mmCIF file with all atom_site columns, C-alpha atoms in Angstrom:
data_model
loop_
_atom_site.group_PDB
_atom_site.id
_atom_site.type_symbol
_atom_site.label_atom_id
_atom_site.label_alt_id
_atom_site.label_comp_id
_atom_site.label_asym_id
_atom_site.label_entity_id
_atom_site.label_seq_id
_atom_site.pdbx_PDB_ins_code
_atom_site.Cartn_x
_atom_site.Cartn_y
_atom_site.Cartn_z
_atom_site.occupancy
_atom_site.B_iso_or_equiv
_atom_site.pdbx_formal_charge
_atom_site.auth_seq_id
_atom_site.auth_comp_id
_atom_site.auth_asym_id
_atom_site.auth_atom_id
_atom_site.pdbx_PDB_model_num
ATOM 1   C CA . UNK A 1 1   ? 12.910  7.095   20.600  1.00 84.00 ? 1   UNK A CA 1
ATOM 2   C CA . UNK A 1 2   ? 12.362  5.540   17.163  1.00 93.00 ? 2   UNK A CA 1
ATOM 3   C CA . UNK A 1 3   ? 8.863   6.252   15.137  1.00 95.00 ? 3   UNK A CA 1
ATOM 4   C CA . UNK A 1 4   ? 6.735   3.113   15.118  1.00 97.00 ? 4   UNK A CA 1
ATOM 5   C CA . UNK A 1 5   ? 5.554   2.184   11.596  1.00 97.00 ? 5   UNK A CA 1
ATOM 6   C CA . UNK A 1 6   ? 2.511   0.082   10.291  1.00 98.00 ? 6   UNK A CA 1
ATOM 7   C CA . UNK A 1 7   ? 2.456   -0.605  7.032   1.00 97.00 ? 7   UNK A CA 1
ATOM 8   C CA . UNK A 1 8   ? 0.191   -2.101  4.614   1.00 97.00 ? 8   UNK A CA 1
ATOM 9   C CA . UNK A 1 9   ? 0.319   -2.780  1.349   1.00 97.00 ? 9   UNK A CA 1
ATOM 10  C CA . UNK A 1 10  ? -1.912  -4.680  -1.354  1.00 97.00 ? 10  UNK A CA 1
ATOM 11  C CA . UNK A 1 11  ? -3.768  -4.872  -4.654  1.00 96.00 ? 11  UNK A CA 1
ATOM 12  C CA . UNK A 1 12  ? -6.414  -1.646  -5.349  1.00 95.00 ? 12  UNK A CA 1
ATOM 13  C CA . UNK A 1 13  ? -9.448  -2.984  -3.684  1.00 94.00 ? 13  UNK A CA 1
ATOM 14  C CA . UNK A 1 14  ? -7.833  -5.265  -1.088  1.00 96.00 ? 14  UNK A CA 1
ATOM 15  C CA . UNK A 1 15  ? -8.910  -2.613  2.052   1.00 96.00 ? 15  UNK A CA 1
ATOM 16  C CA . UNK A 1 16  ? -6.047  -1.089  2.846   1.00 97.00 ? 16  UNK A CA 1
ATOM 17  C CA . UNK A 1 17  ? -7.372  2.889   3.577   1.00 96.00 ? 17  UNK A CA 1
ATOM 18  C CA . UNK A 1 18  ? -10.413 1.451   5.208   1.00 96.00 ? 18  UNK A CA 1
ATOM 19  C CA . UNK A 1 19  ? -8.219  -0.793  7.730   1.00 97.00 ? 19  UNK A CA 1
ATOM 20  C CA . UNK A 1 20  ? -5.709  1.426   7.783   1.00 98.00 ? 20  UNK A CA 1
ATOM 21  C CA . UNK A 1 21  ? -8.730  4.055   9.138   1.00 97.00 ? 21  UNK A CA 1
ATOM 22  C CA . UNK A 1 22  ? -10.145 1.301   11.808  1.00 97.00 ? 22  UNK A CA 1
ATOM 23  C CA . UNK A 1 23  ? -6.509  0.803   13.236  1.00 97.00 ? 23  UNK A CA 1
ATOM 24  C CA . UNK A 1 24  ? -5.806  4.410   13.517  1.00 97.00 ? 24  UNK A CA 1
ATOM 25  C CA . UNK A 1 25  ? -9.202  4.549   15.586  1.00 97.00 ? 25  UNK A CA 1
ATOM 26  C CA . UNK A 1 26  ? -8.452  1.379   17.432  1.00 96.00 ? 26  UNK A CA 1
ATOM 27  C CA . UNK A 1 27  ? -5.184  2.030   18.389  1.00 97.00 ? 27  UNK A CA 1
ATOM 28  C CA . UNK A 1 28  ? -5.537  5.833   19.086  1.00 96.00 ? 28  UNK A CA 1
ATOM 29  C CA . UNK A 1 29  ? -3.201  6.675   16.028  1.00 96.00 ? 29  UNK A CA 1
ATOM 30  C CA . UNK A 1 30  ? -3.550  10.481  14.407  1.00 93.00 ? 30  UNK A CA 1
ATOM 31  C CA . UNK A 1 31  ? -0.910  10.333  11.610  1.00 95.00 ? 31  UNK A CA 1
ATOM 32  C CA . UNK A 1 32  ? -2.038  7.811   8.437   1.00 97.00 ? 32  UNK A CA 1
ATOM 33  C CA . UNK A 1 33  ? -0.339  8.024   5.129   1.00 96.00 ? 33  UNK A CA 1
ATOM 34  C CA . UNK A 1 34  ? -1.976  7.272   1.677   1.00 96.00 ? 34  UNK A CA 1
ATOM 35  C CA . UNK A 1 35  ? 0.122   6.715   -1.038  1.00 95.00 ? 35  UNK A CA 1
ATOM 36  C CA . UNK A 1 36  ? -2.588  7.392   -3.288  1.00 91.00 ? 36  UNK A CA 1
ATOM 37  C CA . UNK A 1 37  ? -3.000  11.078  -1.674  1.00 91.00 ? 37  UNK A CA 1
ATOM 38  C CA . UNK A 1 38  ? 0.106   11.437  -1.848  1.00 90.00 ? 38  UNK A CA 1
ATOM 39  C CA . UNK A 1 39  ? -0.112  10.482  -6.085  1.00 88.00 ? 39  UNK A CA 1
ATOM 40  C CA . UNK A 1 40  ? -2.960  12.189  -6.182  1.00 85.00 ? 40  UNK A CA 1
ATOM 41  C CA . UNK A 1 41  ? -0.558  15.673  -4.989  1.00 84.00 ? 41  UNK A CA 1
ATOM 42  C CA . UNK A 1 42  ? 2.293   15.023  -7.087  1.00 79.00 ? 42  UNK A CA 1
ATOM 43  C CA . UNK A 1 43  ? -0.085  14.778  -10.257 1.00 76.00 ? 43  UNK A CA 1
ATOM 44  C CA . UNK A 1 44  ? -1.235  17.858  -9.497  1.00 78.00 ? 44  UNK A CA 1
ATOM 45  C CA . UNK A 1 45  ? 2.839   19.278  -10.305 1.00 73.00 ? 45  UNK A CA 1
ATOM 46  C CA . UNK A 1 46  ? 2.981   16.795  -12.842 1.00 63.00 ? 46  UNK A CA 1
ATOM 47  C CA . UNK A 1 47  ? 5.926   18.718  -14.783 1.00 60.00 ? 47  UNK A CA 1
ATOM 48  C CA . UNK A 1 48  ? 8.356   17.881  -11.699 1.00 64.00 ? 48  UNK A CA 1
ATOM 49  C CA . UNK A 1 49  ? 7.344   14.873  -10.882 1.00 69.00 ? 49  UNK A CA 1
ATOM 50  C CA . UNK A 1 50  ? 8.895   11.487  -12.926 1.00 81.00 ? 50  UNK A CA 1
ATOM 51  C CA . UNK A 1 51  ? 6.237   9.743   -15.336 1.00 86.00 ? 51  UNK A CA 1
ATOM 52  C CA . UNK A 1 52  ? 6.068   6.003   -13.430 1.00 88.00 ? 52  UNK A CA 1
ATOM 53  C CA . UNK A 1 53  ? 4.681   8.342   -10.525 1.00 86.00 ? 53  UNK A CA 1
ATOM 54  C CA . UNK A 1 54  ? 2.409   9.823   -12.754 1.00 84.00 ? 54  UNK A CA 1
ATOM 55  C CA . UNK A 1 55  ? 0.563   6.290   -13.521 1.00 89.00 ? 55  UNK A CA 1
ATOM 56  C CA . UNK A 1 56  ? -0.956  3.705   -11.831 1.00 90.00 ? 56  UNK A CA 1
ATOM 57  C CA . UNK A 1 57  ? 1.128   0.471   -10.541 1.00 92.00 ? 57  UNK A CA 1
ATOM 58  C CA . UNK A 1 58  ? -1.393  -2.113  -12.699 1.00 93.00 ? 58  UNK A CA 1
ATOM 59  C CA . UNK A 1 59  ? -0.103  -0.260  -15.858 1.00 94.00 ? 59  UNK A CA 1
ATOM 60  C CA . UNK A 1 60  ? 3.373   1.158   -15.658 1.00 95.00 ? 60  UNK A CA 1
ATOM 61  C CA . UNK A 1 61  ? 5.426   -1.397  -17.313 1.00 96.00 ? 61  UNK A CA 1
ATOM 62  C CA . UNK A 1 62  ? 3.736   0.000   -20.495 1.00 95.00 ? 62  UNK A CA 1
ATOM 63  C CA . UNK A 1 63  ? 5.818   3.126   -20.209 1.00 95.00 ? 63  UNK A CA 1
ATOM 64  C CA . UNK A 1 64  ? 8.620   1.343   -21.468 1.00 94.00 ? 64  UNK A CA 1
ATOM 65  C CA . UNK A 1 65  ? 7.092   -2.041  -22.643 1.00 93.00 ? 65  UNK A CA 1
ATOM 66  C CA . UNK A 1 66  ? 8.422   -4.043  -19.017 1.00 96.00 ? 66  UNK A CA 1
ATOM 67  C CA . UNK A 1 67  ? 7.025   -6.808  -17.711 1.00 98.00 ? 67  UNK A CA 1
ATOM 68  C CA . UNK A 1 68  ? 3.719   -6.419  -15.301 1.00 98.00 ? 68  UNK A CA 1
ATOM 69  C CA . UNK A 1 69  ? 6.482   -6.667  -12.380 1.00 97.00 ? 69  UNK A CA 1
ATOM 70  C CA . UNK A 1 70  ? 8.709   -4.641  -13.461 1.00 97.00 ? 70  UNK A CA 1
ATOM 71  C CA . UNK A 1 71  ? 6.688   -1.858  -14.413 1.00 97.00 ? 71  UNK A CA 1
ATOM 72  C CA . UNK A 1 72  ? 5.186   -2.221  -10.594 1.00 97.00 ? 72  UNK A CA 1
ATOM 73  C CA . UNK A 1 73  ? 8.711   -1.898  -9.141  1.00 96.00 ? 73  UNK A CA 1
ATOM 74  C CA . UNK A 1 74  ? 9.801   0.827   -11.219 1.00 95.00 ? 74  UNK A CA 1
ATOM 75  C CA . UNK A 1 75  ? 6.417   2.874   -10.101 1.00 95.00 ? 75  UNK A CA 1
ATOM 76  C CA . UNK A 1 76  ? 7.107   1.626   -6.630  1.00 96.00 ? 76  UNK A CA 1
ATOM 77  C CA . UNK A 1 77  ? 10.600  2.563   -6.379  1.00 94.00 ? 77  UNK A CA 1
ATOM 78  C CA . UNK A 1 78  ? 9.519   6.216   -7.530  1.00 92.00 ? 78  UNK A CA 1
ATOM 79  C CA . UNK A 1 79  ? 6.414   6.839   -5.848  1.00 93.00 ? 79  UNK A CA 1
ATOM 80  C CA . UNK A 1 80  ? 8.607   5.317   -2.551  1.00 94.00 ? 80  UNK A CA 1
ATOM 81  C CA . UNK A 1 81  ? 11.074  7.846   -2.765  1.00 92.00 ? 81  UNK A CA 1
ATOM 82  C CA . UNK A 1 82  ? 8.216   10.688  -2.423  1.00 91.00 ? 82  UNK A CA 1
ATOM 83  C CA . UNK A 1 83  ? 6.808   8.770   0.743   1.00 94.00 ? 83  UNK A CA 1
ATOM 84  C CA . UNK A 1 84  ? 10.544  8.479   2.140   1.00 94.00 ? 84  UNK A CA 1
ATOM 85  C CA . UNK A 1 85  ? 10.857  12.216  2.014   1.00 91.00 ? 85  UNK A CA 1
ATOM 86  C CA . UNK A 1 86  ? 7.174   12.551  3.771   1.00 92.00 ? 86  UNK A CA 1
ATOM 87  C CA . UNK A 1 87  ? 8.139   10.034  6.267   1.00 92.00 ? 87  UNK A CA 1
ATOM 88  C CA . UNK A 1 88  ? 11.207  12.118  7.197   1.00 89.00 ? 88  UNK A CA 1
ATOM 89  C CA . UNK A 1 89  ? 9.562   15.095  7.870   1.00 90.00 ? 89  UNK A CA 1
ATOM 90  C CA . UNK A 1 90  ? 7.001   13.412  10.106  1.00 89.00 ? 90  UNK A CA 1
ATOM 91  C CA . UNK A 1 91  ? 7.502   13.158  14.135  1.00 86.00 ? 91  UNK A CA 1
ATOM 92  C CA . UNK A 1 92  ? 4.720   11.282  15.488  1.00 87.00 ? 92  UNK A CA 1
ATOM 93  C CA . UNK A 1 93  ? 4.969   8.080   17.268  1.00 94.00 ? 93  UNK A CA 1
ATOM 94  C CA . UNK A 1 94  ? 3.343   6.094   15.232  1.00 95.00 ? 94  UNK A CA 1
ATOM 95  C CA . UNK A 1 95  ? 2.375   5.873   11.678  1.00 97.00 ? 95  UNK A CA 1
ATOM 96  C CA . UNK A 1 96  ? 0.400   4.306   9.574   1.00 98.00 ? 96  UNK A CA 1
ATOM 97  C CA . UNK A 1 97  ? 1.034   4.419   5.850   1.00 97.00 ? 97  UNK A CA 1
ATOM 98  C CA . UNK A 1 98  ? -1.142  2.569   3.445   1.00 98.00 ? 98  UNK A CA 1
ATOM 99  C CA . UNK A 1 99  ? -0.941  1.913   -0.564  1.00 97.00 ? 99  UNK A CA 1
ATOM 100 C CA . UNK A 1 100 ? -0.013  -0.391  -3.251  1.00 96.00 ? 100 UNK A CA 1
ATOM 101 C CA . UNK A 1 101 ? 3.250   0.676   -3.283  1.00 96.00 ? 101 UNK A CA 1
ATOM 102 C CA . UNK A 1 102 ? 4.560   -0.293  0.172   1.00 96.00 ? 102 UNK A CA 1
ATOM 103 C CA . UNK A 1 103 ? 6.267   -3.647  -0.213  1.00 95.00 ? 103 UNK A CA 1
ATOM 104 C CA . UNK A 1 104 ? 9.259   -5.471  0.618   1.00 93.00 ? 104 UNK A CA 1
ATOM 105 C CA . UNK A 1 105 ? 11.830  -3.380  -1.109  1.00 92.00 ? 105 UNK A CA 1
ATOM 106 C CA . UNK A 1 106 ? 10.174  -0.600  0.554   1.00 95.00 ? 106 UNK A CA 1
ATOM 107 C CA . UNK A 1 107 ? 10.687  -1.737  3.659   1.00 94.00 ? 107 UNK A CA 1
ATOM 108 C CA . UNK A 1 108 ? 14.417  -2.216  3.053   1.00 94.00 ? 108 UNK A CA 1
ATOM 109 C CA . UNK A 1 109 ? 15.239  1.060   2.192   1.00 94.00 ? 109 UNK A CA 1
ATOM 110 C CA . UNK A 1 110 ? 14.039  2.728   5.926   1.00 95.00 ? 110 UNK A CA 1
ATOM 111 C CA . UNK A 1 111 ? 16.626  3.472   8.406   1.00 94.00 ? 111 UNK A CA 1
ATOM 112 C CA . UNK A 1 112 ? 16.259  1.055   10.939  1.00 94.00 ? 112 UNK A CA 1
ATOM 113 C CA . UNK A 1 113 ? 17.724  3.149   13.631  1.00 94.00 ? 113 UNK A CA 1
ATOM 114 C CA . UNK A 1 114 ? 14.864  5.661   13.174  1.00 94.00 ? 114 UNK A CA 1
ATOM 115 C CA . UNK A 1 115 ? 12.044  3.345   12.560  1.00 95.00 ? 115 UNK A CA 1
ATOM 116 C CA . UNK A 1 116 ? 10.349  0.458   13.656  1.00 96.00 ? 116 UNK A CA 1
ATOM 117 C CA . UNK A 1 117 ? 8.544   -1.214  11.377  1.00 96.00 ? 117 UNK A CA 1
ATOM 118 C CA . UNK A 1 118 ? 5.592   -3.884  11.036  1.00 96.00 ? 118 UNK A CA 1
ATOM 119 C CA . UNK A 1 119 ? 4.196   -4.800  7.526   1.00 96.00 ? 119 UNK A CA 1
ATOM 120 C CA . UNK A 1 120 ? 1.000   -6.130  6.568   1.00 96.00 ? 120 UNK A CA 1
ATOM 121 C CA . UNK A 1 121 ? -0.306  -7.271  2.941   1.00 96.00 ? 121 UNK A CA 1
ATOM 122 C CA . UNK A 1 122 ? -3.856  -7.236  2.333   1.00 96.00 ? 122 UNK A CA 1
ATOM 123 C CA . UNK A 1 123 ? -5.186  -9.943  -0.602  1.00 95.00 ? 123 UNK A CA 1
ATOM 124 C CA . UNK A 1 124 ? -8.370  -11.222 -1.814  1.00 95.00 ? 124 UNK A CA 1
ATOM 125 C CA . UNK A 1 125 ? -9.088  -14.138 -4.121  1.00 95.00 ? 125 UNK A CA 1
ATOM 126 C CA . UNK A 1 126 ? -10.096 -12.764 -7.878  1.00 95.00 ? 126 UNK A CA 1
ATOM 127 C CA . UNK A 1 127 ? -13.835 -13.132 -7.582  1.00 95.00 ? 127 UNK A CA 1
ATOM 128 C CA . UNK A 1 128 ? -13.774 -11.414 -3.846  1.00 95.00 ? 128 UNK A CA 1
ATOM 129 C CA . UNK A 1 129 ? -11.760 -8.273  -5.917  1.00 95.00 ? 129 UNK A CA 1
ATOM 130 C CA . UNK A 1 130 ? -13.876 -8.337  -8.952  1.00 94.00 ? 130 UNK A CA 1
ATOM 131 C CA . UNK A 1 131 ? -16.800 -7.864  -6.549  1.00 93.00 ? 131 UNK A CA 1
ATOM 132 C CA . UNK A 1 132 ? -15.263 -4.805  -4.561  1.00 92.00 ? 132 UNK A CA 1
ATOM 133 C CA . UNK A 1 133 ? -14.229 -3.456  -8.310  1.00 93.00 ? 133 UNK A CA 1
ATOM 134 C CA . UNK A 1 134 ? -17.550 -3.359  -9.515  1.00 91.00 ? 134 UNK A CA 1
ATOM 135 C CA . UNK A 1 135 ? -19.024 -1.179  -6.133  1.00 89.00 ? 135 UNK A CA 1
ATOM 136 C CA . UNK A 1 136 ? -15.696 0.755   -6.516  1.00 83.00 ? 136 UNK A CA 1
ATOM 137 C CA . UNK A 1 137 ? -16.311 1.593   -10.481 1.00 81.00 ? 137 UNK A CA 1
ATOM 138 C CA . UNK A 1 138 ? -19.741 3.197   -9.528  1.00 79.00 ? 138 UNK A CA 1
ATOM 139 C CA . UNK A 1 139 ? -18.218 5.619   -7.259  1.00 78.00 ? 139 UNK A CA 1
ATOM 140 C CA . UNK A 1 140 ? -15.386 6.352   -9.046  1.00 75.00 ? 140 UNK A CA 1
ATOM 141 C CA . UNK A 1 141 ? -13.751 5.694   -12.111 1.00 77.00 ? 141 UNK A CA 1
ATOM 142 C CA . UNK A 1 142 ? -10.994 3.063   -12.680 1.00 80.00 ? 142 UNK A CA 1
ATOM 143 C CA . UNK A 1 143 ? -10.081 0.866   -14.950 1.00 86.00 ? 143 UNK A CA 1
ATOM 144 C CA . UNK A 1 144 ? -9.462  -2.169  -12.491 1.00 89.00 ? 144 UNK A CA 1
ATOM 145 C CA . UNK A 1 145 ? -11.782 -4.608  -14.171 1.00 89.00 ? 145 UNK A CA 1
ATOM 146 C CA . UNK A 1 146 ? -10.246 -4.261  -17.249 1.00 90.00 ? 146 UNK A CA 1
ATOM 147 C CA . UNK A 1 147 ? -6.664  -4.712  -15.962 1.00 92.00 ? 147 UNK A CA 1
ATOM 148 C CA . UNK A 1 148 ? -7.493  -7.953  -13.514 1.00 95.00 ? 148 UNK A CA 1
ATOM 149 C CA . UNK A 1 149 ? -4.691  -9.972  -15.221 1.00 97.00 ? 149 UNK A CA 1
ATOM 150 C CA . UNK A 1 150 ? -1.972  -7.304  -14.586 1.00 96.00 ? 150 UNK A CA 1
ATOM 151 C CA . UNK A 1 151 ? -3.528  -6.837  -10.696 1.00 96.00 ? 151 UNK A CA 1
ATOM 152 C CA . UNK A 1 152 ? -3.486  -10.752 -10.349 1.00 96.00 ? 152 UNK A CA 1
ATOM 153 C CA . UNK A 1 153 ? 0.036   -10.763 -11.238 1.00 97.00 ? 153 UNK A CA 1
ATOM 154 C CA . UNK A 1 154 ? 1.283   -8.090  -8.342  1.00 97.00 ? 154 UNK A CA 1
ATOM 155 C CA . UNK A 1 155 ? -0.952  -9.777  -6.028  1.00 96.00 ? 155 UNK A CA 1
ATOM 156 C CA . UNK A 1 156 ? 0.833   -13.065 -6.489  1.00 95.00 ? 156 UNK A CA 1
ATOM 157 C CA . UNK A 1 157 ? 4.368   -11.096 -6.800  1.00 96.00 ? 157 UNK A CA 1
ATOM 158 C CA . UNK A 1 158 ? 3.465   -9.630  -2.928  1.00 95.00 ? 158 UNK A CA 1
ATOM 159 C CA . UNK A 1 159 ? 2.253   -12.400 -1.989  1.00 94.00 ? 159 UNK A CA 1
ATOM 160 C CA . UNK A 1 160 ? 5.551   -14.067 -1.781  1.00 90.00 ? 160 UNK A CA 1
ATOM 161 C CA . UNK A 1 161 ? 7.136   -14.334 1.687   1.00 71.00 ? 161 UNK A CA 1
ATOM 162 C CA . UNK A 1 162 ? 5.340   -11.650 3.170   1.00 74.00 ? 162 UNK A CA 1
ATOM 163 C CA . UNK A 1 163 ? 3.065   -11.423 6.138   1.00 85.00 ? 163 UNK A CA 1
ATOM 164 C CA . UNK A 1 164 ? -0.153  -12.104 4.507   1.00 91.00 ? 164 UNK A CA 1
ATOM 165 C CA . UNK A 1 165 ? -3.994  -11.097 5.682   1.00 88.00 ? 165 UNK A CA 1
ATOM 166 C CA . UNK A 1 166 ? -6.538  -12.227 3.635   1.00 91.00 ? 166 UNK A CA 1
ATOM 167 C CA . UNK A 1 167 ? -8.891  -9.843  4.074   1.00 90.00 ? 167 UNK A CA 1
ATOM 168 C CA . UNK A 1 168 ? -12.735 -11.485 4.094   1.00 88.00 ? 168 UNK A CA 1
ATOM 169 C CA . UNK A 1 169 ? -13.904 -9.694  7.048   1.00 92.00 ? 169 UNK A CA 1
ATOM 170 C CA . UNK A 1 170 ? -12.894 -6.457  8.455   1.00 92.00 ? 170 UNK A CA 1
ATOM 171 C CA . UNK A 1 171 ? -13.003 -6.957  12.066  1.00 95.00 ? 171 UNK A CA 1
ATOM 172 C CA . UNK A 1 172 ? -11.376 -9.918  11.769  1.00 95.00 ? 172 UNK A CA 1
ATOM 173 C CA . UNK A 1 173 ? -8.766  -8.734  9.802   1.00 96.00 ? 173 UNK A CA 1
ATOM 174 C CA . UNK A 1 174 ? -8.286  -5.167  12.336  1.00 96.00 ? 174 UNK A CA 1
ATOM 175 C CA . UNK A 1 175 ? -8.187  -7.605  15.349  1.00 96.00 ? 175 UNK A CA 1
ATOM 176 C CA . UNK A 1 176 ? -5.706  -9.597  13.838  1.00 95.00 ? 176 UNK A CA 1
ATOM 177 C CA . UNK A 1 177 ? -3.326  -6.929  12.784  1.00 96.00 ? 177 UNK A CA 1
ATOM 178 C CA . UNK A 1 178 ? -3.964  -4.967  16.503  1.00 96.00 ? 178 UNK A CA 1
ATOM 179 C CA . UNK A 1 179 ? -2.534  -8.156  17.792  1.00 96.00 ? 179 UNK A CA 1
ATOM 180 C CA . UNK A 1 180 ? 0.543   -8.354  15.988  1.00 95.00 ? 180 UNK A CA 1
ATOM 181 C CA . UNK A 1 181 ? 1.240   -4.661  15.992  1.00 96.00 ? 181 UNK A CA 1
ATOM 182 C CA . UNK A 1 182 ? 1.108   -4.758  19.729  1.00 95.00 ? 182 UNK A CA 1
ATOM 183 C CA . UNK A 1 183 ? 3.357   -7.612  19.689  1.00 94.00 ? 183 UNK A CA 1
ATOM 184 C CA . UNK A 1 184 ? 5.741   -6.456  17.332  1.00 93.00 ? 184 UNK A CA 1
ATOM 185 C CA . UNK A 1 185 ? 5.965   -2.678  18.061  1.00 94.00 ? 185 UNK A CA 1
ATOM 186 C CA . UNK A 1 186 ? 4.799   -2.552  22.085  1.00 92.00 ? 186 UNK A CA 1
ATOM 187 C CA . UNK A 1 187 ? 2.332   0.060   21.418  1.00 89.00 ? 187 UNK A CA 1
#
């Protein structure tokens, strides 16, 4: 029986860990993946790990003076591999991973015959993401504000022929996804 995967991905500050929270409840889920925890662990053995992990995905492509893009798929492609290697290990059901790494070229590297997949990304208009930033910077630091441009251009990258939920409301936007994961994956 193949593992059922849900997968969003999105800007910082589009809702991804608190949706991908309200589906797990929803849909009776117990196994959710955050890339960022998952960054978060491989900083702490930061002498093994390669240095586009070791960054964020809004500021990578200064590492080697790339373009915004492709500094984000250089940091994707690495921190991917490290949630490949997770998602290998894990034999649940179902599985919900969540960061700003999963994308398209994400999604093409999983073995089909082992996985089913469904992929959401979550977006917000500037001013909506500006708004969540500034609650965000209270709690923690980050340097989102200051990088908006650099965000703006990933958003628009993912954007781009993918299956898009504009996230105003989270209800609305759980409900929605419920529907097509039960559509899409039978669960």
């Amino acid at each position: 029986m193949k593992t059922k995967l849900i997968l969003l991905g999105g800007v910082p500050g589009t809702g991804k860990t608190t949706i991908a929270y309200n589906l797990a409840l929803k849909l009776k889920i117990d196994k959710v993946i955050s890339v960022d925890l998952l960054k978060m662990f491989a900083k702490t053995y930061n002498s093994i790990f390669d240095k586009y992990i070791l960054t964020t995905t809004h500021e990578a492509y200064k590492l080697e003076n790339l373009s915004v893009i492709d500094g984000y798929l250089k940091h994707s492609l690495k921190m991917n591999e490290v949630v490949l290697n997770v998602l290998n290990n894990i034999k649940d059901n179902v599985v919900i991973i969540e960061g700003c790494t999963i994308n398209k070229d994400f999604i093409e590297k999983i073995d089909k015959s082992k996985y089913d997949v469904v992929y959401f990304n979550l977006c917000l208009p500037t001013k909506d993401l500006i708004k969540r930033y500034e609650i965000k910077s209270k709690l923690r630091k980050s340097n989102w504000i200051e990088n908006i441009e650099n965000i703006n251009k990933i958003s628009e990258f993912l954007y781009k022929d993918n299956n898009n939920i504009i996230n105003y409301d989270l209800e609305e936007s759980v409900e929605r996804i419920v529907y097509d994961v039960k559509e899409v994956l039978h669960i």
